[in-house]
mmCIF file of C-alpha atoms and ligand atoms in Angstrom:
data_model
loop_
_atom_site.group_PDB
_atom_site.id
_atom_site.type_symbol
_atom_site.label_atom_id
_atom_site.label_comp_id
_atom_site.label_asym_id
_atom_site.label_seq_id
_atom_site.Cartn_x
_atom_site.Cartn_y
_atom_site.Cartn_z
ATOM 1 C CA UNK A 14 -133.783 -39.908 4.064
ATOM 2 C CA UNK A 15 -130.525 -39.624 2.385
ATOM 3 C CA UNK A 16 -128.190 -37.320 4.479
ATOM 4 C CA UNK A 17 -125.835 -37.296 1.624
ATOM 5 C CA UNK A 18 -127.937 -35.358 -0.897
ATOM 6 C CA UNK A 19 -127.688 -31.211 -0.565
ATOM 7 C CA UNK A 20 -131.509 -29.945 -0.217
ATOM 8 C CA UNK A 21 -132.842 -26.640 -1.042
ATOM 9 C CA UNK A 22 -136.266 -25.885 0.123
ATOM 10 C CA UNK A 23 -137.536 -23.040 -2.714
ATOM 11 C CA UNK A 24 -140.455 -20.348 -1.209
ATOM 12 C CA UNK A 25 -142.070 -17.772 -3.254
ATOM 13 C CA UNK A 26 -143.780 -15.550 -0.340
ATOM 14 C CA UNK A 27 -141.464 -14.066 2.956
ATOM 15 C CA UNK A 28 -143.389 -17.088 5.261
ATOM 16 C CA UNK A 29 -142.331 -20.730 5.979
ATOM 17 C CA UNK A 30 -145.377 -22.694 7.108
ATOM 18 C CA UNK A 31 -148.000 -20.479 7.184
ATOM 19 C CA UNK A 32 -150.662 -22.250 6.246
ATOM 20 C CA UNK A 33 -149.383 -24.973 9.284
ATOM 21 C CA UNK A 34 -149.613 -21.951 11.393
ATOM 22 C CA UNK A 35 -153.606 -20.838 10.951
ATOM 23 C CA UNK A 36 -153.926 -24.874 10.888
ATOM 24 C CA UNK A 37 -156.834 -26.365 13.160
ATOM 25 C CA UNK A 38 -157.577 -23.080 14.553
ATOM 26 C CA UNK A 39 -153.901 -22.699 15.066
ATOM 27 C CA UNK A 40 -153.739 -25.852 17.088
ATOM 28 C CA UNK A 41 -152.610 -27.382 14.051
ATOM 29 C CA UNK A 42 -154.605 -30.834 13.921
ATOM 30 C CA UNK A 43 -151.753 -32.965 12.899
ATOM 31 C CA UNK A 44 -153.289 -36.420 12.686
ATOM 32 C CA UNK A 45 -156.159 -38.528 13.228
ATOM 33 C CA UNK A 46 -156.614 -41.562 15.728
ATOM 34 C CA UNK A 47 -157.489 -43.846 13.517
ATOM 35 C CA UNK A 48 -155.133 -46.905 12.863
ATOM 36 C CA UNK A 49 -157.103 -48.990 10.453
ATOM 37 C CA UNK A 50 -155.738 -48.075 6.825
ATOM 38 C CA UNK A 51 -159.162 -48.222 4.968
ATOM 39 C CA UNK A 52 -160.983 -46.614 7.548
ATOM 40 C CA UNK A 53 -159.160 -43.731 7.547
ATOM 41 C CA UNK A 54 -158.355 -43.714 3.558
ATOM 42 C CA UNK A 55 -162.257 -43.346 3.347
ATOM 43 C CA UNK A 56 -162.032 -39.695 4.991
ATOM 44 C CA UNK A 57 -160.152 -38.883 1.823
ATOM 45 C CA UNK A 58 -162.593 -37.375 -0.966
ATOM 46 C CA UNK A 59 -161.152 -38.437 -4.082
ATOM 47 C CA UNK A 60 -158.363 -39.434 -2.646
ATOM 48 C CA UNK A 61 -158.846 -43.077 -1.016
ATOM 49 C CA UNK A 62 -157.315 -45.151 -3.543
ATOM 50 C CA UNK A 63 -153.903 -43.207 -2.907
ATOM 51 C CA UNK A 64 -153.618 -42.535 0.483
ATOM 52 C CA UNK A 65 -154.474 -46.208 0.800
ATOM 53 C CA UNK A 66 -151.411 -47.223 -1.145
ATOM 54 C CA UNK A 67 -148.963 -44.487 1.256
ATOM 55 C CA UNK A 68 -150.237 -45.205 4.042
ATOM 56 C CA UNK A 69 -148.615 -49.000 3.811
ATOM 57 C CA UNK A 70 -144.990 -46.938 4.305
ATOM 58 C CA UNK A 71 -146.503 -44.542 6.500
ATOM 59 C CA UNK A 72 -149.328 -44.066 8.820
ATOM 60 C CA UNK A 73 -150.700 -42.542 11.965
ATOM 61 C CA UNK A 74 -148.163 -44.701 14.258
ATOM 62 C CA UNK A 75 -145.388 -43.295 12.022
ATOM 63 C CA UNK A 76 -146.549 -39.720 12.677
ATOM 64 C CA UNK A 77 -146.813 -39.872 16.314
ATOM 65 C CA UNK A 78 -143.871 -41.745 16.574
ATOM 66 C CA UNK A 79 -141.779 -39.427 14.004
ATOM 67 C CA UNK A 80 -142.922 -36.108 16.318
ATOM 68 C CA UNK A 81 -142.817 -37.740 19.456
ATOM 69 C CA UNK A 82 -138.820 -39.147 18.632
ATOM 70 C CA UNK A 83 -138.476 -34.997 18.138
ATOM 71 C CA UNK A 84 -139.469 -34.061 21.207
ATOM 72 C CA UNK A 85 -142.975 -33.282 20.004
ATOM 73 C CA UNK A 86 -146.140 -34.788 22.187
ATOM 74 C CA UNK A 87 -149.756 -35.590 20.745
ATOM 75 C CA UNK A 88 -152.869 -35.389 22.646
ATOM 76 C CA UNK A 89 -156.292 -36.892 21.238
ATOM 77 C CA UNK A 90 -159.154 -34.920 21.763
ATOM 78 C CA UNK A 91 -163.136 -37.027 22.103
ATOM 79 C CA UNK A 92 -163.659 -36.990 18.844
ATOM 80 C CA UNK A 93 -160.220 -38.273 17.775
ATOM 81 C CA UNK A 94 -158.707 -35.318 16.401
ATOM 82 C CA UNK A 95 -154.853 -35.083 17.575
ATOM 83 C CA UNK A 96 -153.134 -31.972 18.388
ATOM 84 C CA UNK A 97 -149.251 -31.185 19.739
ATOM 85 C CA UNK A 98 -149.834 -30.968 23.364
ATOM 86 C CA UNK A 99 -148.797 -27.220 23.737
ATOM 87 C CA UNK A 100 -152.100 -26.695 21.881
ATOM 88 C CA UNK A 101 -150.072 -24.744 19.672
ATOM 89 C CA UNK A 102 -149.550 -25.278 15.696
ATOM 90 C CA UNK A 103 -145.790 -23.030 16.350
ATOM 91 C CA UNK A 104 -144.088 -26.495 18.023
ATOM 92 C CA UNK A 105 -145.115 -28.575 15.205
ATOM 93 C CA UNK A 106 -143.361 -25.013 12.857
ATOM 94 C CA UNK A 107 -140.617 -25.291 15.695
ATOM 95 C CA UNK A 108 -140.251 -29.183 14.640
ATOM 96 C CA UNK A 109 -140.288 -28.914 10.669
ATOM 97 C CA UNK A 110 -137.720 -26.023 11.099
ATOM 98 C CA UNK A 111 -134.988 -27.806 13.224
ATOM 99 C CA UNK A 112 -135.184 -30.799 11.288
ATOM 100 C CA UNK A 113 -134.220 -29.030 7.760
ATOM 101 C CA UNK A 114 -132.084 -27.249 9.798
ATOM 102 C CA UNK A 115 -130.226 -30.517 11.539
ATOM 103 C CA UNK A 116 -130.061 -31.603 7.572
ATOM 104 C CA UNK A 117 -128.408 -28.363 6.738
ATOM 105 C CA UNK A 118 -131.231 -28.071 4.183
ATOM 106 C CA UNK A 119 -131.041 -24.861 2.372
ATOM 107 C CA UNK A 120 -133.914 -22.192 2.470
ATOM 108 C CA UNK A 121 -134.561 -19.796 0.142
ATOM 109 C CA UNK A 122 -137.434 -17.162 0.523
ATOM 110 C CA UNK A 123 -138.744 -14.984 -1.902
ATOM 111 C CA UNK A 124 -138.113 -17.132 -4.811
ATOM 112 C CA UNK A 125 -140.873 -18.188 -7.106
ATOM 113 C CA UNK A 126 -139.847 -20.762 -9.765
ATOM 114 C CA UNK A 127 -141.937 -20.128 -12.652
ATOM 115 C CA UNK A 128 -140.793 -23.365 -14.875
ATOM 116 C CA UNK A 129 -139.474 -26.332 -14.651
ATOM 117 C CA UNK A 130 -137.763 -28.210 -17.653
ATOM 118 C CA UNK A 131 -136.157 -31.782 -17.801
ATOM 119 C CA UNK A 132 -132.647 -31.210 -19.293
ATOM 120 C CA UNK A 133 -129.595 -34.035 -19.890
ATOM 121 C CA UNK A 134 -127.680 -32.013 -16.812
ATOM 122 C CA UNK A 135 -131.165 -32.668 -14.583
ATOM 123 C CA UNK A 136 -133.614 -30.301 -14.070
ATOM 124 C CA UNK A 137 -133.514 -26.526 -14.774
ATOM 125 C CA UNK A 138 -135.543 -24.587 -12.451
ATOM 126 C CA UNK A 139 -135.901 -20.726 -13.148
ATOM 127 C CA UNK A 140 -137.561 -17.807 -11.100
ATOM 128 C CA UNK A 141 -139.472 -15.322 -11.448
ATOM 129 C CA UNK A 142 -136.223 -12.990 -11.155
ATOM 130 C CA UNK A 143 -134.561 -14.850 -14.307
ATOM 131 C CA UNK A 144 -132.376 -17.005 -12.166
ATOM 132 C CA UNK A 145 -131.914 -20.682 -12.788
ATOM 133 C CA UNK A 146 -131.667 -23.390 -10.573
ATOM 134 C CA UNK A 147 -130.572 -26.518 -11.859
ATOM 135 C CA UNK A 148 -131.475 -29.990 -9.644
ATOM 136 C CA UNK A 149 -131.397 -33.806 -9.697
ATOM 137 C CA UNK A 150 -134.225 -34.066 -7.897
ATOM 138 C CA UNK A 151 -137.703 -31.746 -7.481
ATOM 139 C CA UNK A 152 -140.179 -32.499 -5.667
ATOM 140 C CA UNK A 153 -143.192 -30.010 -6.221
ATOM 141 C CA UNK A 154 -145.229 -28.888 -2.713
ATOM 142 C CA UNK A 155 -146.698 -25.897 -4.256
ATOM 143 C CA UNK A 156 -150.489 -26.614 -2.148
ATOM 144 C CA UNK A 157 -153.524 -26.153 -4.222
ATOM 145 C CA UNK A 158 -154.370 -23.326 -6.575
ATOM 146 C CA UNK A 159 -157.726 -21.955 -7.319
ATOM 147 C CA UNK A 160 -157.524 -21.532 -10.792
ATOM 148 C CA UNK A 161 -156.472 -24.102 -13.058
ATOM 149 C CA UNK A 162 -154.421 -22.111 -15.429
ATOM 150 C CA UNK A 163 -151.768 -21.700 -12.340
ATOM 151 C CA UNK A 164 -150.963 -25.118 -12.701
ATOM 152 C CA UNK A 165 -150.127 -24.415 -16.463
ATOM 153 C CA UNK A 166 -146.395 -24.446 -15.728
ATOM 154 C CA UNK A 167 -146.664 -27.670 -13.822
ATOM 155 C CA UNK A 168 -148.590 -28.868 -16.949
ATOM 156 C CA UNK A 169 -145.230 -28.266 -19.065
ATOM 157 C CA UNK A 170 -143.699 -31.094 -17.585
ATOM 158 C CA UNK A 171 -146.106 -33.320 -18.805
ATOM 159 C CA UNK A 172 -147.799 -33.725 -15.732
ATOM 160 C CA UNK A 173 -151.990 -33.776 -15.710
ATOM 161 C CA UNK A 174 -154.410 -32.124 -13.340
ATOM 162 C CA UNK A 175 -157.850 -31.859 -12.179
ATOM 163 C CA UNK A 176 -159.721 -28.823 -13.010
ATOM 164 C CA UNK A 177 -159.608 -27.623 -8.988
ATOM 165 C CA UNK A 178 -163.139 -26.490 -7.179
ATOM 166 C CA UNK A 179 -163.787 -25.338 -3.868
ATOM 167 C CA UNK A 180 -163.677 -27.658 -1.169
ATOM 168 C CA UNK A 181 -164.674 -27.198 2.682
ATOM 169 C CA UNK A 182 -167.119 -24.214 2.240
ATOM 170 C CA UNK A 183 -169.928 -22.920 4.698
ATOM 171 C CA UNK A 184 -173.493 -23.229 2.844
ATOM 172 C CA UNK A 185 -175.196 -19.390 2.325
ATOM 173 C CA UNK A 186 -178.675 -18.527 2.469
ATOM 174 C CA UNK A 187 -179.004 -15.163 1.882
ATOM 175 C CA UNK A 188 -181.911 -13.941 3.900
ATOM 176 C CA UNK A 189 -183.255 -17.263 4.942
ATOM 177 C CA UNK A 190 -184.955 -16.403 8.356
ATOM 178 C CA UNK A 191 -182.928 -19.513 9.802
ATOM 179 C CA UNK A 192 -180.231 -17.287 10.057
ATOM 180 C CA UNK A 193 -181.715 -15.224 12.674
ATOM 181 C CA UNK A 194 -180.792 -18.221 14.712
ATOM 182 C CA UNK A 195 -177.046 -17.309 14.416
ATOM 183 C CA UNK A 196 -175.162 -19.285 17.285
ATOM 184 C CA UNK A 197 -177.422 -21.968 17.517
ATOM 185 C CA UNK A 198 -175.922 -25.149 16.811
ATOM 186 C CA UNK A 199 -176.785 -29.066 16.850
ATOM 187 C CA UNK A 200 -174.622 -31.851 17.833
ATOM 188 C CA UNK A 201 -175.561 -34.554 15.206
ATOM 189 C CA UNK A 202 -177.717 -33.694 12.026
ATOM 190 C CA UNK A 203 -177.761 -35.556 8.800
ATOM 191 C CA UNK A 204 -177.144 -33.090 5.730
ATOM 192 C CA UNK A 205 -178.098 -34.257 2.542
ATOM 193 C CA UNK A 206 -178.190 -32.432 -1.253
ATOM 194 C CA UNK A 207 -181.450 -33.111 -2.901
ATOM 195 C CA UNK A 208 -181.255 -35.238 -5.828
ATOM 196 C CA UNK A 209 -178.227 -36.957 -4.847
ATOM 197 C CA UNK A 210 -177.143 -39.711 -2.659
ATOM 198 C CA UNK A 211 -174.419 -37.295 -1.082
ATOM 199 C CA UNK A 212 -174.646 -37.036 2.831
ATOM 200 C CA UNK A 213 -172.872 -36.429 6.120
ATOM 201 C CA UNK A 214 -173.985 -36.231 9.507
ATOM 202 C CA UNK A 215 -172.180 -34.457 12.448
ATOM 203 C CA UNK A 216 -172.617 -31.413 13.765
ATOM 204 C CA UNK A 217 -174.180 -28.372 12.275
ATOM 205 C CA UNK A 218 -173.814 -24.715 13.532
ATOM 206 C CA UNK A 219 -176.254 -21.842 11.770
ATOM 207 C CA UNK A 220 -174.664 -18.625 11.532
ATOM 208 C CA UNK A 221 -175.582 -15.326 10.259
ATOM 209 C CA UNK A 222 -175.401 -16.745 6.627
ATOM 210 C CA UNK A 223 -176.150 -19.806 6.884
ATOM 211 C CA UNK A 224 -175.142 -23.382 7.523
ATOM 212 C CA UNK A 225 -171.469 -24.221 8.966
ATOM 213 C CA UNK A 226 -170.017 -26.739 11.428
ATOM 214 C CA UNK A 227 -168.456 -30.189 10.581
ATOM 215 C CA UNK A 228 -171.743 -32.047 8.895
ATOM 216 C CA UNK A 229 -171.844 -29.130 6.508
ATOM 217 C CA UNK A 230 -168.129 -28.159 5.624
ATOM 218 C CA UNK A 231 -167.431 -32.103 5.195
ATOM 219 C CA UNK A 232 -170.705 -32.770 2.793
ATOM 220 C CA UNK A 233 -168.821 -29.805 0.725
ATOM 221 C CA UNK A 234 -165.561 -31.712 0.598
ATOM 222 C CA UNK A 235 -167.160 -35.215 -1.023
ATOM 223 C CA UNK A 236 -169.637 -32.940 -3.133
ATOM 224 C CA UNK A 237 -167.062 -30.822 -4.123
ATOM 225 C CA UNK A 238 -167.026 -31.629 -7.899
ATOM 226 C CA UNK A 239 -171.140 -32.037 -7.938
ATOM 227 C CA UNK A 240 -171.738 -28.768 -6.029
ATOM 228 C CA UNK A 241 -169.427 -27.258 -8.394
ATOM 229 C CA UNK A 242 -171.391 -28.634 -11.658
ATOM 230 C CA UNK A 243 -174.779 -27.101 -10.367
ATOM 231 C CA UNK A 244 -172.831 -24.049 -10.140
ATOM 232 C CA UNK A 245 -173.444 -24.033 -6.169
ATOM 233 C CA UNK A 246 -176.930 -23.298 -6.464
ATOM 234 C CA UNK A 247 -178.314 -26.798 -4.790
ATOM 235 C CA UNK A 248 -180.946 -27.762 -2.403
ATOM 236 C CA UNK A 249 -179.823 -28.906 1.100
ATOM 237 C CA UNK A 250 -182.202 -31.067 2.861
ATOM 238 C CA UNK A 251 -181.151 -31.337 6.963
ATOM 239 C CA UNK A 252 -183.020 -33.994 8.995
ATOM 240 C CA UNK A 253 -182.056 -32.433 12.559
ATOM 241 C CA UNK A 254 -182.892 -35.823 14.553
ATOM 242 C CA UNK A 255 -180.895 -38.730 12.506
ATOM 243 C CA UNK A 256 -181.286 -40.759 15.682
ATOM 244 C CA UNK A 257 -185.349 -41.006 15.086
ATOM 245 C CA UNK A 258 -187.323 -42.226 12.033
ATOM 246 C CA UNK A 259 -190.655 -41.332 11.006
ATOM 247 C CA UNK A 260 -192.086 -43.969 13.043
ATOM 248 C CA UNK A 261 -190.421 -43.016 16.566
ATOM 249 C CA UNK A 262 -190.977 -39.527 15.433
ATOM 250 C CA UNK A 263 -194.977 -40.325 15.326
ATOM 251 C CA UNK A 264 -194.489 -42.757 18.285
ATOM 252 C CA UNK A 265 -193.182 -39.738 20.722
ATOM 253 C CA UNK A 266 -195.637 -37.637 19.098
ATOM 254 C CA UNK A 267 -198.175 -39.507 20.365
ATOM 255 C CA UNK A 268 -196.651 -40.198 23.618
ATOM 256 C CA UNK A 269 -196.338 -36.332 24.351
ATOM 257 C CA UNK A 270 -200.206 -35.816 23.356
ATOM 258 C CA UNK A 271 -201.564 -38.943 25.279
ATOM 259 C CA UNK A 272 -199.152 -38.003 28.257
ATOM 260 C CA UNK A 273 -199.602 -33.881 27.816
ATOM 261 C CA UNK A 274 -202.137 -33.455 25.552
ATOM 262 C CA UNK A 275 -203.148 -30.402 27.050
ATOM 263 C CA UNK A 276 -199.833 -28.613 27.291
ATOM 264 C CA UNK A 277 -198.707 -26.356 24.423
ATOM 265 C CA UNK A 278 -196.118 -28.423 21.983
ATOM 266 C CA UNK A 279 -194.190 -25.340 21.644
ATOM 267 C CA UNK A 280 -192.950 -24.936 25.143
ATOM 268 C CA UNK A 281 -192.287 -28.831 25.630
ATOM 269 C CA UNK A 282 -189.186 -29.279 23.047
ATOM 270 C CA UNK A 283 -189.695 -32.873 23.237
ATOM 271 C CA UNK A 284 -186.169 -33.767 21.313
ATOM 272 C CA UNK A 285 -183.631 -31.938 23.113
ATOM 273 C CA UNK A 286 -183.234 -29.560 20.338
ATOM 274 C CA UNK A 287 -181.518 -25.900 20.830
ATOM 275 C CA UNK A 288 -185.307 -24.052 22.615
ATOM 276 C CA UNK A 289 -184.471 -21.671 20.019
ATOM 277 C CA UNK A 290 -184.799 -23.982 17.057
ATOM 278 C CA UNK A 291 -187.581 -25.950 18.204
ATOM 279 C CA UNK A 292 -189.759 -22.737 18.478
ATOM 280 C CA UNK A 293 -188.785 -21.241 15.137
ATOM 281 C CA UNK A 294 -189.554 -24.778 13.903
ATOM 282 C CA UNK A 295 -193.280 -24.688 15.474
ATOM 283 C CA UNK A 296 -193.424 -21.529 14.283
ATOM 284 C CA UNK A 297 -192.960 -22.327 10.350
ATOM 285 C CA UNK A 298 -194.998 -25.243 10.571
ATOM 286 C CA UNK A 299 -197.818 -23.328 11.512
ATOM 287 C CA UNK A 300 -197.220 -20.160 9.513
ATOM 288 C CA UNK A 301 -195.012 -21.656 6.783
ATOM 289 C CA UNK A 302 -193.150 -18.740 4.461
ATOM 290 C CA UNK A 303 -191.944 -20.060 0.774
ATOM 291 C CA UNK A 304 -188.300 -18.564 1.252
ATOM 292 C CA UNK A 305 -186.974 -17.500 -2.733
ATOM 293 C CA UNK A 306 -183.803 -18.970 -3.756
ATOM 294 C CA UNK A 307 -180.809 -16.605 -4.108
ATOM 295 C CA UNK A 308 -178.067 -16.878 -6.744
ATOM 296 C CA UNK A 309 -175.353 -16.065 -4.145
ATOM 297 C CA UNK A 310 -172.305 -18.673 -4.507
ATOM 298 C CA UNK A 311 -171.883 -21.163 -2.736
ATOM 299 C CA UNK A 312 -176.072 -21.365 -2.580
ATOM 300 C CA UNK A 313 -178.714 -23.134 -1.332
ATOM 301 C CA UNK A 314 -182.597 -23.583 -0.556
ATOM 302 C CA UNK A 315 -182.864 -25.729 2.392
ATOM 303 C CA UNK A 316 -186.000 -27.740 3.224
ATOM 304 C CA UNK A 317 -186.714 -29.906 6.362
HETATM 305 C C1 FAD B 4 -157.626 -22.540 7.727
HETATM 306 C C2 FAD B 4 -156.992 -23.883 7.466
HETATM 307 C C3 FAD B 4 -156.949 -24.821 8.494
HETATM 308 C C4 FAD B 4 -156.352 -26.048 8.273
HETATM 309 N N1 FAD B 4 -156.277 -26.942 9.311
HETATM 310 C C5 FAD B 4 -155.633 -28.123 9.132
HETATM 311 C C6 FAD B 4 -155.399 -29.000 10.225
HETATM 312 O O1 FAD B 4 -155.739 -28.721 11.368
HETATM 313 N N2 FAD B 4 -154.771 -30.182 9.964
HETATM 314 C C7 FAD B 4 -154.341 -30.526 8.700
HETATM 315 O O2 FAD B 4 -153.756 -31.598 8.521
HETATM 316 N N3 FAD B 4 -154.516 -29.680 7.653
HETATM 317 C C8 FAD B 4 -155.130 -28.505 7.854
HETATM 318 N N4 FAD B 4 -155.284 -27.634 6.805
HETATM 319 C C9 FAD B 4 -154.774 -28.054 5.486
HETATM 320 C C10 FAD B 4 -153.246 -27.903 5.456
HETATM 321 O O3 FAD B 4 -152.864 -26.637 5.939
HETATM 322 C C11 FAD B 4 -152.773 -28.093 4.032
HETATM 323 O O4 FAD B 4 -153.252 -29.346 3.573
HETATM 324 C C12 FAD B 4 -151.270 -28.088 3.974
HETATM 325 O O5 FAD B 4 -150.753 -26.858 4.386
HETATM 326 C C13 FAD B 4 -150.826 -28.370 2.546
HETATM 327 O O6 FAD B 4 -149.426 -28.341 2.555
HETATM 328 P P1 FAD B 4 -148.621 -28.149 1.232
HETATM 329 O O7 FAD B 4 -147.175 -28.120 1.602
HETATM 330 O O8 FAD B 4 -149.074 -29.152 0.240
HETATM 331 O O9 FAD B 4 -149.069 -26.724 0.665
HETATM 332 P P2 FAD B 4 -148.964 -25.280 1.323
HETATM 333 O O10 FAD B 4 -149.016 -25.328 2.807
HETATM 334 O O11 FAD B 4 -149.956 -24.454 0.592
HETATM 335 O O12 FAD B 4 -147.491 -24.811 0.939
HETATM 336 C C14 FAD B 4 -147.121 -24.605 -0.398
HETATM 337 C C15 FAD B 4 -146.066 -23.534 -0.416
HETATM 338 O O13 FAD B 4 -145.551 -23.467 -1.742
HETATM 339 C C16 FAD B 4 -145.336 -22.093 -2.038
HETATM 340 N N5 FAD B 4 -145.375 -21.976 -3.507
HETATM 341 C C17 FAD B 4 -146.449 -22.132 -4.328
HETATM 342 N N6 FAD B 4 -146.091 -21.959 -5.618
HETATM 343 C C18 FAD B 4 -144.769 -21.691 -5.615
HETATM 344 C C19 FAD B 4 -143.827 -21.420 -6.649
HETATM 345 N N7 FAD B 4 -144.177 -21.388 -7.932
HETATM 346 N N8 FAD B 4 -142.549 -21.200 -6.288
HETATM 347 C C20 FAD B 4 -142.166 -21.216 -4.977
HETATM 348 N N9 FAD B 4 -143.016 -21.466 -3.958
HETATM 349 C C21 FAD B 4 -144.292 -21.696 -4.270
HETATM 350 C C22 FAD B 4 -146.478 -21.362 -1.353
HETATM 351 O O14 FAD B 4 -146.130 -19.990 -1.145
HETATM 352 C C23 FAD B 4 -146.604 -22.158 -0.056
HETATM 353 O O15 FAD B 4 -145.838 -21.613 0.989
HETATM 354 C C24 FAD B 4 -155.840 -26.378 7.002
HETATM 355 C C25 FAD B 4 -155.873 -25.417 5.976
HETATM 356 C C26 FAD B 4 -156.442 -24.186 6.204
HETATM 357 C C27 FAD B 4 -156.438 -23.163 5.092
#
């Protein structure tokens, strides 16, 4: 933004971007299509309020605009997700490189700052080597840290932080026969936590631990401090047909047995669900087995 000013871009580790690279499966999911401000701010646990406010000076026009005036291309997938056309998360790396480099911005690897202290001259920045690096300017890009005493340098510049917990996790059940199901997956379930009004529906893959897919790792992001205060030990409660309540439930019911009555339930699936889930569903409703709850983190028991 201001050609005039000399930048130097400060990296602890021997990799630029490589968090961007592993991005969106390395597709690198660089923005949403969504162009209403609120809508989109509300897919921001926590952090509504102030992506609201920066999205006024720059949203998802901006971005497609800003990569596509570098040569860079965005595709939106069904759902809305956007991607770089090359399907690869490298071109948007390729991008972000040649544009510090057309700025002549300075890169310096292997160079952890370990504090940084407001002085008359500016800011004095110095490394883990005992170097110091003195600025006008810093802006901090550090990502997240798991442990909040590694923010305590950031902390001596009188900034505040939250305590950080972990966000986007996969739900375990530790020898919950459901996971014998491993592969199966549903398009659109509603996952809940017991004794909360926390929910999200999309869809919902069981693997050999568990719960994963979309519903499930985006219920973790916007219970992320709750989950955290029950020490991950919670009970998830999954309603695998959203699109019926208990009254079309009992209505189709009764269709299949005045229609079918004398064909077995079991082999009919009668809501589209994965075969293999349907039957392991018949088969715990007649033979129902208490399943113990494991202290395995994150955890849960899971009813339906
Ligand atoms: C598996 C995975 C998939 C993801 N997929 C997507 C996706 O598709 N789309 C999307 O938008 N987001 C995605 N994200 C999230 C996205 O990658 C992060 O939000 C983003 O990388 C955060 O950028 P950042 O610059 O804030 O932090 P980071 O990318 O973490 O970069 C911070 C850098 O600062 C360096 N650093 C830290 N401390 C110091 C220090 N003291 N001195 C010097 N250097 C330091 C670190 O080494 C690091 O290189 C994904 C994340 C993961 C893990």
């Amino acid at each position: 933004m201001n050609p005039s000013l000399k930048v130097t871009l400060v990296e602890r580790s021997n990799k630029l971007l490589s968090k961007v690279k592993v991005s969106g499966g390395g597709r690198c999911n660089v923005t949403h299509a969504c162009f209403d401000k609120v809508e989109m701010s509300k897919r921001y646990p926590r952090g509504a309020n102030f992506v609201k406010k920066l999205f006024h000076s720059f949203f998802t026009n901006d971005t497609i605009a800003w990569f596509k005036e570098r040569g860079v291309a965005l595709k939106t997938e069904a759902d809305g997700r956007m991607f770089p056309i090359s399907d690869s998360s490298q071109t948007i790396i390729d991008c972000l490189l040649r544009e510090a480099d057309k700025y002549h911005v300075q890169i310096r690897m292997h160079c952890d700052i370990k504090s940084v202290q407001n002085s008359e001259e500016g800011f004095r920045l110095l490394t883990a080597n005992n170097e110091e690096l003195t600025a006008s300017y810093v802006c901090i890009a550090t990502g997240g840290f798991p442990k909040a005493s590694m923010f305590d340098w950031l902390m001596q510049t009188g900034h505040s932080f939250s305590t950080p917990v972990p966000s986007l996790f996969t739900f375990n059940l530790p020898r919950h026969p459901i996971t014998q199901l491993m592969g199966v997956s549903v398009p659109n379930a509603l996952v809940k936590i017991a004794g909360s009004k926390l929910q999200q529906q999309g869809p919902v893959l069981i693997t050999h631990w568990g719960l994963s897919g979309p519903g499930v790792l985006k219920l973790s992001a916007y219970a992320a401090r709750e989950l955290a205060e029950r020490n991950w030990e919670f009970e998830a409660i999954i309603n695998w047909l959203p699109d019926y309540n208990e009254q079309t439930l009992k209505e189709q019911f009764l269709h299949i047995r005045n229609e079918n009555g004398s064909s077995l339930l079991y082999h009919k699936n009668p809501f589209g669900l994965p075969q293999r889930l349907w039957e392991f569903f018949c088969k715990n409703v007649i033979f129902p087995k208490p399943v113990a709850a494991q202290t395995c983190l994150p955890n849960l028991k899971m009813s339906w």
